[in-house]
XYZ file of N, CA and C in Angstrom:
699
model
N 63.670 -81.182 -3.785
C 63.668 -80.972 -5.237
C 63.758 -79.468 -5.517
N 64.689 -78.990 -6.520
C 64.844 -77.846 -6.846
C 63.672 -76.594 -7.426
N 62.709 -75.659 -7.289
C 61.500 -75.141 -7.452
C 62.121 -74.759 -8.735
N 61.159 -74.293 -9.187
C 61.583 -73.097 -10.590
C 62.282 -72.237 -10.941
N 61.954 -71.621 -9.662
C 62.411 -70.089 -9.387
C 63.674 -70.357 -9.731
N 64.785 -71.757 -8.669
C 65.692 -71.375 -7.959
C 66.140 -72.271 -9.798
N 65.706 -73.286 -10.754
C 66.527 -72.821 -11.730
C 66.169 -72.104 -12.940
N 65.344 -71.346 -12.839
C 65.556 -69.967 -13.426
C 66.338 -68.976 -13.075
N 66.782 -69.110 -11.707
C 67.713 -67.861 -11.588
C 69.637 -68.817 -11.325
N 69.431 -69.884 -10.997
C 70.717 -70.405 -11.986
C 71.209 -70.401 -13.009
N 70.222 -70.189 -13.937
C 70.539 -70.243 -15.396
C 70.739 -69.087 -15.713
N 70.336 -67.892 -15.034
C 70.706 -66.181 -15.288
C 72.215 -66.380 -14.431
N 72.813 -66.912 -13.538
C 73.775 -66.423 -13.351
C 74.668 -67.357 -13.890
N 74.335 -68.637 -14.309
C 75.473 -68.773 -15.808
C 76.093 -67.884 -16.708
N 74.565 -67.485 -16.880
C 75.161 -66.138 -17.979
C 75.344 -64.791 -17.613
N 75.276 -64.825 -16.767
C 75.720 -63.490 -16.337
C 77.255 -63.712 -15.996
N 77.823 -65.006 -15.301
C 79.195 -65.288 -15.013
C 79.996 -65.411 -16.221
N 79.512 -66.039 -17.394
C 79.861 -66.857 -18.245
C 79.854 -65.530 -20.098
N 79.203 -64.606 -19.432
C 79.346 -63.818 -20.764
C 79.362 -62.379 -20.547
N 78.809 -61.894 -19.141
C 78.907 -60.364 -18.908
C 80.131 -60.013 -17.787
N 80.415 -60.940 -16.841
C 81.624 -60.792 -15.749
C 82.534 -61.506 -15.506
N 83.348 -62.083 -17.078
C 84.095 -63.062 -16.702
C 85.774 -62.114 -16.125
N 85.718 -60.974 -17.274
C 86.860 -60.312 -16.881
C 87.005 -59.428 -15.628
N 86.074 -59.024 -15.259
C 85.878 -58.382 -13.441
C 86.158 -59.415 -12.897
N 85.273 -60.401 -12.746
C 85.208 -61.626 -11.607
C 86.785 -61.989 -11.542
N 87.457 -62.414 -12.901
C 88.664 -62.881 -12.910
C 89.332 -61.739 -12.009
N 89.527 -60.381 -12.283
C 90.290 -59.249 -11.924
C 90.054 -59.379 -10.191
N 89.010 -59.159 -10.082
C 88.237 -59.147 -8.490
C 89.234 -60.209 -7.311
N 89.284 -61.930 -8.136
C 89.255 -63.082 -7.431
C 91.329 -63.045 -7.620
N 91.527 -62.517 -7.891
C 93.224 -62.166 -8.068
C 93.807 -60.917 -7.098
N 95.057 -60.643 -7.544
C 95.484 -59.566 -6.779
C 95.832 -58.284 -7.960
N 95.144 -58.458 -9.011
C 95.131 -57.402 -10.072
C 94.289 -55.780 -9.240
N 94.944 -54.687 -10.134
C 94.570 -53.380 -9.341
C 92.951 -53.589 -10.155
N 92.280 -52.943 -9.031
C 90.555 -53.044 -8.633
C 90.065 -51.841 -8.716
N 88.809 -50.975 -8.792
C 88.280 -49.589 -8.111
C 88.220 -49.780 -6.774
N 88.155 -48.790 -6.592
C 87.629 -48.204 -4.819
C 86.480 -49.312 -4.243
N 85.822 -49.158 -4.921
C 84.489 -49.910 -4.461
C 84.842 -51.136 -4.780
N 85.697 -51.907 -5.937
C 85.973 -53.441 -5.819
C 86.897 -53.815 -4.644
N 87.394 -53.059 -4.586
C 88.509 -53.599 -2.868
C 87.391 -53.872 -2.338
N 86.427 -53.190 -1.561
C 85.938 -52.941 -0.874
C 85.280 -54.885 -0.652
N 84.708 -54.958 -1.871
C 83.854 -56.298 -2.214
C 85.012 -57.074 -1.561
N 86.379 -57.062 -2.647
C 87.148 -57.738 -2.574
C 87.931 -58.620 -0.842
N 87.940 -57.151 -0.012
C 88.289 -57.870 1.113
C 87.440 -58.170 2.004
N 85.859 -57.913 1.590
C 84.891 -58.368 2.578
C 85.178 -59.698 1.768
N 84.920 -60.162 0.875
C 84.690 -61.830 0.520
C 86.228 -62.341 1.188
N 87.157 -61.923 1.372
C 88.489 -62.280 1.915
C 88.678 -62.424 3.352
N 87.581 -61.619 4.388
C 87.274 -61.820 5.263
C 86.189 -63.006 5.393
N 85.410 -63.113 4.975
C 84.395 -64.132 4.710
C 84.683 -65.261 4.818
N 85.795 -65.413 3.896
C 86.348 -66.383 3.380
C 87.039 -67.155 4.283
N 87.670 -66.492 5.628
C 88.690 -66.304 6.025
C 87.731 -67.268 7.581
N 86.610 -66.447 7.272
C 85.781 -66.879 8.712
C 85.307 -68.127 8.439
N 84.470 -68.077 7.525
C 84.155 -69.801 7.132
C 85.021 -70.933 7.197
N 86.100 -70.436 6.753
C 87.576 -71.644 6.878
C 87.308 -71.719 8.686
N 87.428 -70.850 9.320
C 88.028 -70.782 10.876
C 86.953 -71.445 11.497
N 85.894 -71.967 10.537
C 84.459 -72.451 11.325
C 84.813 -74.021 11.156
N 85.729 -74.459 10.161
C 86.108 -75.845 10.020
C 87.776 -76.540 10.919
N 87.430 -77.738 11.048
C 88.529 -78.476 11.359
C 90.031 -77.472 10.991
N 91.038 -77.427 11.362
C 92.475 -77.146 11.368
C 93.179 -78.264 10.065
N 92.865 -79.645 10.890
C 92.794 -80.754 9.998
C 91.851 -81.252 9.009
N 91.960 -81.123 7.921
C 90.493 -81.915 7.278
C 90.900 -82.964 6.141
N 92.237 -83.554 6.777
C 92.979 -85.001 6.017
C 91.583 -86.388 6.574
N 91.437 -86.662 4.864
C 90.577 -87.951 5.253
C 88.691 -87.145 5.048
N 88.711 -85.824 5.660
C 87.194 -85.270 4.957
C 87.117 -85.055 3.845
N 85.639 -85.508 3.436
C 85.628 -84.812 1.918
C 84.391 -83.762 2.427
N 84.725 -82.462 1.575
C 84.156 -80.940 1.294
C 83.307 -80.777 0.216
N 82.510 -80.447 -0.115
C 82.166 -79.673 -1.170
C 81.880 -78.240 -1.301
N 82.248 -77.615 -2.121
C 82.563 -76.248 -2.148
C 81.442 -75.761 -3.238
N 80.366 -75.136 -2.913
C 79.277 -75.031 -3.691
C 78.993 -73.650 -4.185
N 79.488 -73.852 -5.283
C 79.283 -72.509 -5.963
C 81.191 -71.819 -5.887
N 82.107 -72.750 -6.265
C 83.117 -72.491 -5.946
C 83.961 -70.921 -6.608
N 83.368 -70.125 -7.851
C 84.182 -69.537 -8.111
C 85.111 -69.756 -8.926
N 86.247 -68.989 -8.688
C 87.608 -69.339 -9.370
C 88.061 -70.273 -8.260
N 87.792 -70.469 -7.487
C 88.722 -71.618 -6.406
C 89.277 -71.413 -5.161
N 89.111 -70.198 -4.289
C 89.865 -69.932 -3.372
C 89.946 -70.092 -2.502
N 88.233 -70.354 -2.150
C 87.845 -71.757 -0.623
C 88.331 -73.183 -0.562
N 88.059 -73.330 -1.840
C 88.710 -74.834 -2.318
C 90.063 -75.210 -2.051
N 90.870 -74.410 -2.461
C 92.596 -74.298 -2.419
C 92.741 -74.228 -0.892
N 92.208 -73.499 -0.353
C 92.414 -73.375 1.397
C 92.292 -74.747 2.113
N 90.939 -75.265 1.547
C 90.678 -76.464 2.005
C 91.066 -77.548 2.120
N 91.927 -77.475 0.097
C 92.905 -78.912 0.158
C 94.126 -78.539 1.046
N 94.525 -77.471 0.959
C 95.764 -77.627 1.865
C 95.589 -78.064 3.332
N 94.197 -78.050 4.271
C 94.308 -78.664 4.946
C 94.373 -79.958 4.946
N 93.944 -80.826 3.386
C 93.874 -82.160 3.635
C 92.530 -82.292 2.911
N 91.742 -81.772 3.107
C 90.729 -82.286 2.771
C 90.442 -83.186 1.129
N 89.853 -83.641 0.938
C 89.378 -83.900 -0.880
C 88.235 -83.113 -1.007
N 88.436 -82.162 -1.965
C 87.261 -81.037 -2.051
C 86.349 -81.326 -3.372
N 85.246 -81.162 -3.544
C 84.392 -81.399 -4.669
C 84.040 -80.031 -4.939
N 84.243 -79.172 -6.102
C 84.330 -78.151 -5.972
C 83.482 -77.699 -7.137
N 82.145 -77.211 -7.127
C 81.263 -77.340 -8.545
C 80.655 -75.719 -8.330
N 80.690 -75.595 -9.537
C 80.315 -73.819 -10.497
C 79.486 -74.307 -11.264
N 78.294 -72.846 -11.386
C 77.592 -73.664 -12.891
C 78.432 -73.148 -14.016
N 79.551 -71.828 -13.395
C 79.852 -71.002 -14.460
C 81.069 -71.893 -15.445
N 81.393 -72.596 -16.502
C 82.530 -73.319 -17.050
C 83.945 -72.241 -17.298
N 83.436 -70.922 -16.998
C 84.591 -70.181 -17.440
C 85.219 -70.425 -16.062
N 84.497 -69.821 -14.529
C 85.128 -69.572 -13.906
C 85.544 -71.272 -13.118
N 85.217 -71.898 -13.391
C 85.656 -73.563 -13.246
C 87.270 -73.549 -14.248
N 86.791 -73.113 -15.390
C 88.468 -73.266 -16.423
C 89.719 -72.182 -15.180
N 89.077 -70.989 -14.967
C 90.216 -69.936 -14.182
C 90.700 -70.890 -13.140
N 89.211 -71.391 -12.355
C 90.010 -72.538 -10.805
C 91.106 -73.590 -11.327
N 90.860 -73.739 -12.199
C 91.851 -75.202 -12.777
C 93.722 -74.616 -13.199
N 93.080 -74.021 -13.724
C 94.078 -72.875 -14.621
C 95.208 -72.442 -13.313
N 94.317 -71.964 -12.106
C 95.129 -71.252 -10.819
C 95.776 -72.093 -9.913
N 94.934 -73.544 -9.979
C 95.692 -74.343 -9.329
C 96.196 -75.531 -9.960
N 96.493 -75.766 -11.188
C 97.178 -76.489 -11.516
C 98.253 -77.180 -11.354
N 98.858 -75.887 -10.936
C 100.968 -75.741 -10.521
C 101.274 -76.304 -8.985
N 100.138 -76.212 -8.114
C 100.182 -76.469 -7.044
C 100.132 -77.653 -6.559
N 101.085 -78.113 -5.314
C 101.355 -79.282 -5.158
C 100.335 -79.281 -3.713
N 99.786 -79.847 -3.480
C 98.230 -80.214 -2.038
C 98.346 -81.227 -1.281
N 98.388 -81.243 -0.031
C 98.245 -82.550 0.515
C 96.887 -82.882 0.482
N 95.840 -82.422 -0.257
C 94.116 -82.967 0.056
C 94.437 -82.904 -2.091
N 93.067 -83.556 -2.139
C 92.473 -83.335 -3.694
C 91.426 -82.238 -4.301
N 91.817 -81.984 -5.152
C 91.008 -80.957 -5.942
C 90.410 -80.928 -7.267
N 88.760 -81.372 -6.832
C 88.376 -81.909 -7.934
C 87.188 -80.591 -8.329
N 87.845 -80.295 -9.375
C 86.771 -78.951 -10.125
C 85.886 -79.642 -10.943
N 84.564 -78.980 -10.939
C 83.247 -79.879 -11.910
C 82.324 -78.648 -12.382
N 82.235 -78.410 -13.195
C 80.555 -77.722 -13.945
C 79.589 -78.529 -13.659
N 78.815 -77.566 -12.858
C 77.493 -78.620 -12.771
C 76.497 -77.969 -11.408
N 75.227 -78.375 -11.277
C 74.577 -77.937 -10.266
C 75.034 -78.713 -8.247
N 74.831 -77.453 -8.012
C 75.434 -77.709 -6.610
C 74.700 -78.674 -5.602
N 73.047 -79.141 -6.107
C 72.500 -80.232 -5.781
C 72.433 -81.213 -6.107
N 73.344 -81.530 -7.342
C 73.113 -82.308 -7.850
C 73.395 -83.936 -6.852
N 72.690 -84.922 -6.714
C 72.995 -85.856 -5.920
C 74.426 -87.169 -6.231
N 74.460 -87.151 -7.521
C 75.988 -87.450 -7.731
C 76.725 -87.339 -7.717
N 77.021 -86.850 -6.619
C 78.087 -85.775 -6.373
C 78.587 -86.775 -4.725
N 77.334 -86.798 -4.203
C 77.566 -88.093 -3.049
C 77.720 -87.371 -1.668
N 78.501 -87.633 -1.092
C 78.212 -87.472 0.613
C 79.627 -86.977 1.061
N 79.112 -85.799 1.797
C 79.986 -84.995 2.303
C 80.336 -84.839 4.086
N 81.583 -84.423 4.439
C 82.105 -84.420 5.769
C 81.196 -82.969 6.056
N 81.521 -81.623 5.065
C 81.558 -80.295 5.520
C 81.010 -80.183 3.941
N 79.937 -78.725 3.818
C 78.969 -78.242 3.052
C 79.636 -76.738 3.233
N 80.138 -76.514 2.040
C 80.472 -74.611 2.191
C 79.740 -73.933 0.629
N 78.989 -73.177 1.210
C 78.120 -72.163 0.217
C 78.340 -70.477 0.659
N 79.659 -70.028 -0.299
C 80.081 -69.417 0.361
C 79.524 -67.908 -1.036
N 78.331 -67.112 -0.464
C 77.751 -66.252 -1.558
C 77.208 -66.755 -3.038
N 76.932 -68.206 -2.537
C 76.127 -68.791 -4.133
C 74.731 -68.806 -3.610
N 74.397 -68.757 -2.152
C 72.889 -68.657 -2.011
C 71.919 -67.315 -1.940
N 72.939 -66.413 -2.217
C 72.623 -64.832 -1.659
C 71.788 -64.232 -2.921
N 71.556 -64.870 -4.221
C 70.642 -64.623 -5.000
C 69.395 -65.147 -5.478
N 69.242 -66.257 -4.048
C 67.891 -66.881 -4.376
C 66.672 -66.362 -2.844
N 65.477 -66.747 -3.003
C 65.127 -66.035 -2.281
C 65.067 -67.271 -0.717
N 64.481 -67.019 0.445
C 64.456 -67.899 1.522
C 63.502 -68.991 1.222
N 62.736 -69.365 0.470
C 62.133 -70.629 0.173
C 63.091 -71.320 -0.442
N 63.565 -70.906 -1.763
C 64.442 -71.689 -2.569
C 66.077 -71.663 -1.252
N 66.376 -71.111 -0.600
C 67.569 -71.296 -0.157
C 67.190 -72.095 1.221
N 65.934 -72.513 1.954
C 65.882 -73.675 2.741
C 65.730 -75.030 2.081
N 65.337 -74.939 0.947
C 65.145 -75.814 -0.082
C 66.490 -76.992 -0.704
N 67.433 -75.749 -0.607
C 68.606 -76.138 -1.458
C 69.602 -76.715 0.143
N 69.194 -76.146 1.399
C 70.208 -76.805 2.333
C 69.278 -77.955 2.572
N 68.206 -78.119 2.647
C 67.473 -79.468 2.474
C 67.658 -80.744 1.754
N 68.382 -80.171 0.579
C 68.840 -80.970 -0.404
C 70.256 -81.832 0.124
N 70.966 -80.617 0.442
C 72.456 -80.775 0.615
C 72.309 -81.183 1.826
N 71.513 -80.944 2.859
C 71.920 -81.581 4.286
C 71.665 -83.359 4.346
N 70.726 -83.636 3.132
C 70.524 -85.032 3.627
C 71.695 -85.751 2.690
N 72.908 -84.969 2.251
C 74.236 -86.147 2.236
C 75.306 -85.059 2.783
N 74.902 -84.940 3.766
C 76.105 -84.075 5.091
C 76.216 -84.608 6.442
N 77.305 -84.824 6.737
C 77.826 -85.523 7.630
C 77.616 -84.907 8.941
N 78.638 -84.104 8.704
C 79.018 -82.985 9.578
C 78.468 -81.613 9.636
N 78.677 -80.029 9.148
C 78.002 -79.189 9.022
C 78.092 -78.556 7.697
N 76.615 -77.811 7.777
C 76.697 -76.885 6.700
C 76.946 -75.335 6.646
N 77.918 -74.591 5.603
C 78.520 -73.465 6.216
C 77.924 -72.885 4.398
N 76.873 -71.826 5.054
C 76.515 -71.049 4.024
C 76.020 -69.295 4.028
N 75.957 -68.374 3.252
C 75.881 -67.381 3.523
C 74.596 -66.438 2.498
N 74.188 -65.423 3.537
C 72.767 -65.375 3.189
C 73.083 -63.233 2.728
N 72.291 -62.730 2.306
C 72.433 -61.282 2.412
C 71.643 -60.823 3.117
N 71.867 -60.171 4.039
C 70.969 -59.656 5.351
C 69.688 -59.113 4.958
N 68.496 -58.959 5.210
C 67.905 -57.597 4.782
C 68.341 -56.524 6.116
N 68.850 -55.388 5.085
C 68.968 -54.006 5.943
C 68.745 -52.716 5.095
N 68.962 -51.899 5.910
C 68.941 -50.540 5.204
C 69.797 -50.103 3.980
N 70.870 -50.772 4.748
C 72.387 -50.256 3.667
C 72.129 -51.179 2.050
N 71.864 -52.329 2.790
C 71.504 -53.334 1.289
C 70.579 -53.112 0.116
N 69.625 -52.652 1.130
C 68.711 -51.687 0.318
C 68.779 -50.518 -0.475
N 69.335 -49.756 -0.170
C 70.817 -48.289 -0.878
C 70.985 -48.770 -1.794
N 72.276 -49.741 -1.591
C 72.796 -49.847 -2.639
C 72.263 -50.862 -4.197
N 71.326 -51.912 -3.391
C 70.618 -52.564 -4.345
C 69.577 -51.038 -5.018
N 69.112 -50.043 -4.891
C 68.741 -48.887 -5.215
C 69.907 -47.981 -6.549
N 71.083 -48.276 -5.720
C 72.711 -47.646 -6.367
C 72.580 -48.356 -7.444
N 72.581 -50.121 -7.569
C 72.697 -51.032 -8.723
C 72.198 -50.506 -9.949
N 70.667 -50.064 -9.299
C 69.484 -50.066 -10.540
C 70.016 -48.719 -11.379
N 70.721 -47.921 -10.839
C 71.292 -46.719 -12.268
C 72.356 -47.360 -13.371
N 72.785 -48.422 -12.998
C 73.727 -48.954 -14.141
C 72.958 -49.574 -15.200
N 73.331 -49.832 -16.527
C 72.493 -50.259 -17.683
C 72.314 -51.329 -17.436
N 71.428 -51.866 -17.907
C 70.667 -53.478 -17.509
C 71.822 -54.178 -17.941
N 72.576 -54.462 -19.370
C 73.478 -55.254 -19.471
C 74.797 -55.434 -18.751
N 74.744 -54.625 -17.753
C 75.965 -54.489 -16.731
C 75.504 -55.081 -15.378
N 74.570 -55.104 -15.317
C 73.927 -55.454 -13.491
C 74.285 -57.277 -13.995
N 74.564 -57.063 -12.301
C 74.293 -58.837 -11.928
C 73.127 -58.752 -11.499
N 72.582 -60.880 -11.718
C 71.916 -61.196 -10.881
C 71.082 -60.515 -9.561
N 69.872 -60.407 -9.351
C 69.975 -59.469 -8.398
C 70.032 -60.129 -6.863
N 70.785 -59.471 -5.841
C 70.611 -60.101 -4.631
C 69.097 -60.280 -4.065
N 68.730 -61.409 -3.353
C 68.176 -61.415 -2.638
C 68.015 -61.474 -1.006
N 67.950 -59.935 -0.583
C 68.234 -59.775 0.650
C 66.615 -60.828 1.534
N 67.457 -61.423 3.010
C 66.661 -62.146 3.592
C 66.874 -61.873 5.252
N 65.510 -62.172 5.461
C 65.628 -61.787 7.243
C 66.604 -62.961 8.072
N 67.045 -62.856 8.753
C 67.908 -64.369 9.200
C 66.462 -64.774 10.191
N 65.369 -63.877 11.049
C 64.656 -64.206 11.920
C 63.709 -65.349 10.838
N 63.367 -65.126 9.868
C 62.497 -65.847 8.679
C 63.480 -66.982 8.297
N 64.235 -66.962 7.976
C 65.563 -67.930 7.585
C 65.227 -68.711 8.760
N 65.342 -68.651 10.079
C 65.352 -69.447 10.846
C 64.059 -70.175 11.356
N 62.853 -69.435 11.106
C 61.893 -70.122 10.844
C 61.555 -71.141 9.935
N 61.783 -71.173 8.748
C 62.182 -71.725 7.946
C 62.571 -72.854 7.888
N 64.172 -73.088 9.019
C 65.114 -73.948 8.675
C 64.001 -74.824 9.668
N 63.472 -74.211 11.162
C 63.306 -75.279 12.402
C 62.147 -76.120 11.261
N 61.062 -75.245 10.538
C 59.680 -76.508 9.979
C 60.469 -77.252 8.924
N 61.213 -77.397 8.392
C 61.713 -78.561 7.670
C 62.634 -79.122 7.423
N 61.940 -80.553 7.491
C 62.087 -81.822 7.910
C 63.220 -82.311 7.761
N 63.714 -81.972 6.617
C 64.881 -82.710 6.271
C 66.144 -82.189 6.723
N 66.018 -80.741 7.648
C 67.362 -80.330 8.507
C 66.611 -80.455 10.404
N 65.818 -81.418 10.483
C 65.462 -81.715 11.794
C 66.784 -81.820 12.727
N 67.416 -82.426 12.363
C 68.797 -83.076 12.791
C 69.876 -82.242 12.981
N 69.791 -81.059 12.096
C 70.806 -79.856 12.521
C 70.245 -78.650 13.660
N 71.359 -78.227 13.935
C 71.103 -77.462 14.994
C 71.604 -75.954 14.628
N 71.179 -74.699 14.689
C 72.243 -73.498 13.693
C 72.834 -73.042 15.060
N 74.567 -72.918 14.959
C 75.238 -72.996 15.925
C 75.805 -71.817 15.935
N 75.859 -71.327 14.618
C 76.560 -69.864 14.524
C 75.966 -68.508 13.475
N 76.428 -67.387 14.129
C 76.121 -66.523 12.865
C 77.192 -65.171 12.261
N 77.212 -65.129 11.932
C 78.445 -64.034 11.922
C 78.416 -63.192 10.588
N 78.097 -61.470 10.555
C 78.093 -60.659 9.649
C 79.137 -60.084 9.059
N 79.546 -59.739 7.791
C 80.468 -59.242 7.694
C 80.145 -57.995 6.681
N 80.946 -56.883 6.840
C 80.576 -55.657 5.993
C 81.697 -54.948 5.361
N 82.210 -55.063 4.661
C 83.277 -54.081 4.327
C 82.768 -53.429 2.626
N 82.389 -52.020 3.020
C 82.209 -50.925 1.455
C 80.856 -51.603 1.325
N 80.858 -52.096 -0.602
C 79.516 -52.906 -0.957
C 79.456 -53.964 -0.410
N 80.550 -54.860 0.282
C 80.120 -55.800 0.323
C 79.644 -56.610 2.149
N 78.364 -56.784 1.992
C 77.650 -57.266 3.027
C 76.763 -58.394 3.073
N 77.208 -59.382 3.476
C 77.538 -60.860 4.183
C 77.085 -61.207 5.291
N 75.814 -62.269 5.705
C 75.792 -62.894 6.638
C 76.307 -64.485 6.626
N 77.273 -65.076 7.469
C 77.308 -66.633 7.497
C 76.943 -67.417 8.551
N 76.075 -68.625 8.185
C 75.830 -69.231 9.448
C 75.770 -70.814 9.180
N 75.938 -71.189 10.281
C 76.648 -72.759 10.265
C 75.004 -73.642 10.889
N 74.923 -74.653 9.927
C 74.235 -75.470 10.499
C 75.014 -76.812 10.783
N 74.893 -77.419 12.078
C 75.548 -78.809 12.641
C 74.777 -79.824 13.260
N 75.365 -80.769 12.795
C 74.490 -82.019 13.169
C 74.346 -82.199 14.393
N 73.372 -82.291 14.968
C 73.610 -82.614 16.732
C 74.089 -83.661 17.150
């Protein structure tokens, strides 16, 4: 069951997606010219992006995905083209309208089903592959063993999600954030130990059954990324 915390701070990044960063995010998730420092974001999440795909099937005709916390769509789109049928849910409705909007024109051998709505929600049903790709990086490690707890007990196969390290550098720049005016900051990250994360995952219960098989950091400029795969044994 979802704690407080974790939707109180869903409901800040509605609005923070949905009324303070719809025109960055849009600019960012495109190939529109960026600052210095948005490349930077820009091709670490492109690397990211890039690794998480390479952690799944080649083929994923006949899996269904869910893509949690999808964005404008760009994990999703990768995914149907392998085949997959992707369930692809934002809380944000703007950046759900951009995913629809971007792939409309496109012809897929998998399905692409965009939804507003919470990423636990259980009607949503049962999945091959679980990708949380930087939607968990603003809650803290209770609420984010919480939420793969949720999602692992209708997962088939594995779960592929990504955490913000605690480090030095993260620390900087979450320091860098705090000079911009409050109505400009996002959400704030919540940096997490992966050694605590993994404590975490082994005491409960409801990911007994997974095993964490991988981990992999990624850093480019601001943007710094841990991903790690949990799999069913």
């Amino acid at each position: 069951m979802p704690s407080a915390t974790y939707a109180e701070r869903r409901s800040q990044l509605q609005t923070y997606f949905d009324r303070t960063a719809v025109e960055a995010w849009a600019r960012l998730t495109s190939d529109a010219p960026v600052s210095r420092i948005r490349a930077t974001v820009r091709a670490g999440r492109d690397a990211m992006r890039a690794e998480l795909l390479s952690w799944l099937p080649a083929d994923l005709s006949g899996r269904r995905l869910l893509d949690a916390g999808c964005g404008t769509g760009a994990l999703s789109l990768e995914a149907a083209r392998r085949g997959a049928h992707v369930v692809a849910i934002d809380v944000s409705p703007t950046l759900v309208g951009l995913a629809r909007e971007r792939s409309a024109a496109l012809a897929l051998p998998g399905r692409l089903d965009f939804r507003v709505g919470d990423m636990l929600d259980d009607s949503f049903g049962r999945f091959d592959h679980v990708v949380a790709m930087d939607s968990l990086i603003h809650y803290r490690s209770a609420d984010i063993v919480r939420a793969l707890a949720v999602l692992g007990r209708r997962t088939d196969g594995s779960l592929l999600f990504t955490v913000a390290p605690r480090t030095a550098l993260l620390t900087l720049m979450h320091a860098a954030g705090r000079l911009f005016p409050r109505g400009d900051r996002a959400p704030a990250i919540e940096p997490v130990s992966e050694g605590t994360l993994r404590r975490r995952i082994a005491r409960e219960e409801a990911l007994a059954t997974f095993g964490l098989r991988r981990s992999r950091r990624i850093t480019s400029g601001f943007y710094l990324s841990n991903a790690l795969e949990l799999a069913r044994r």
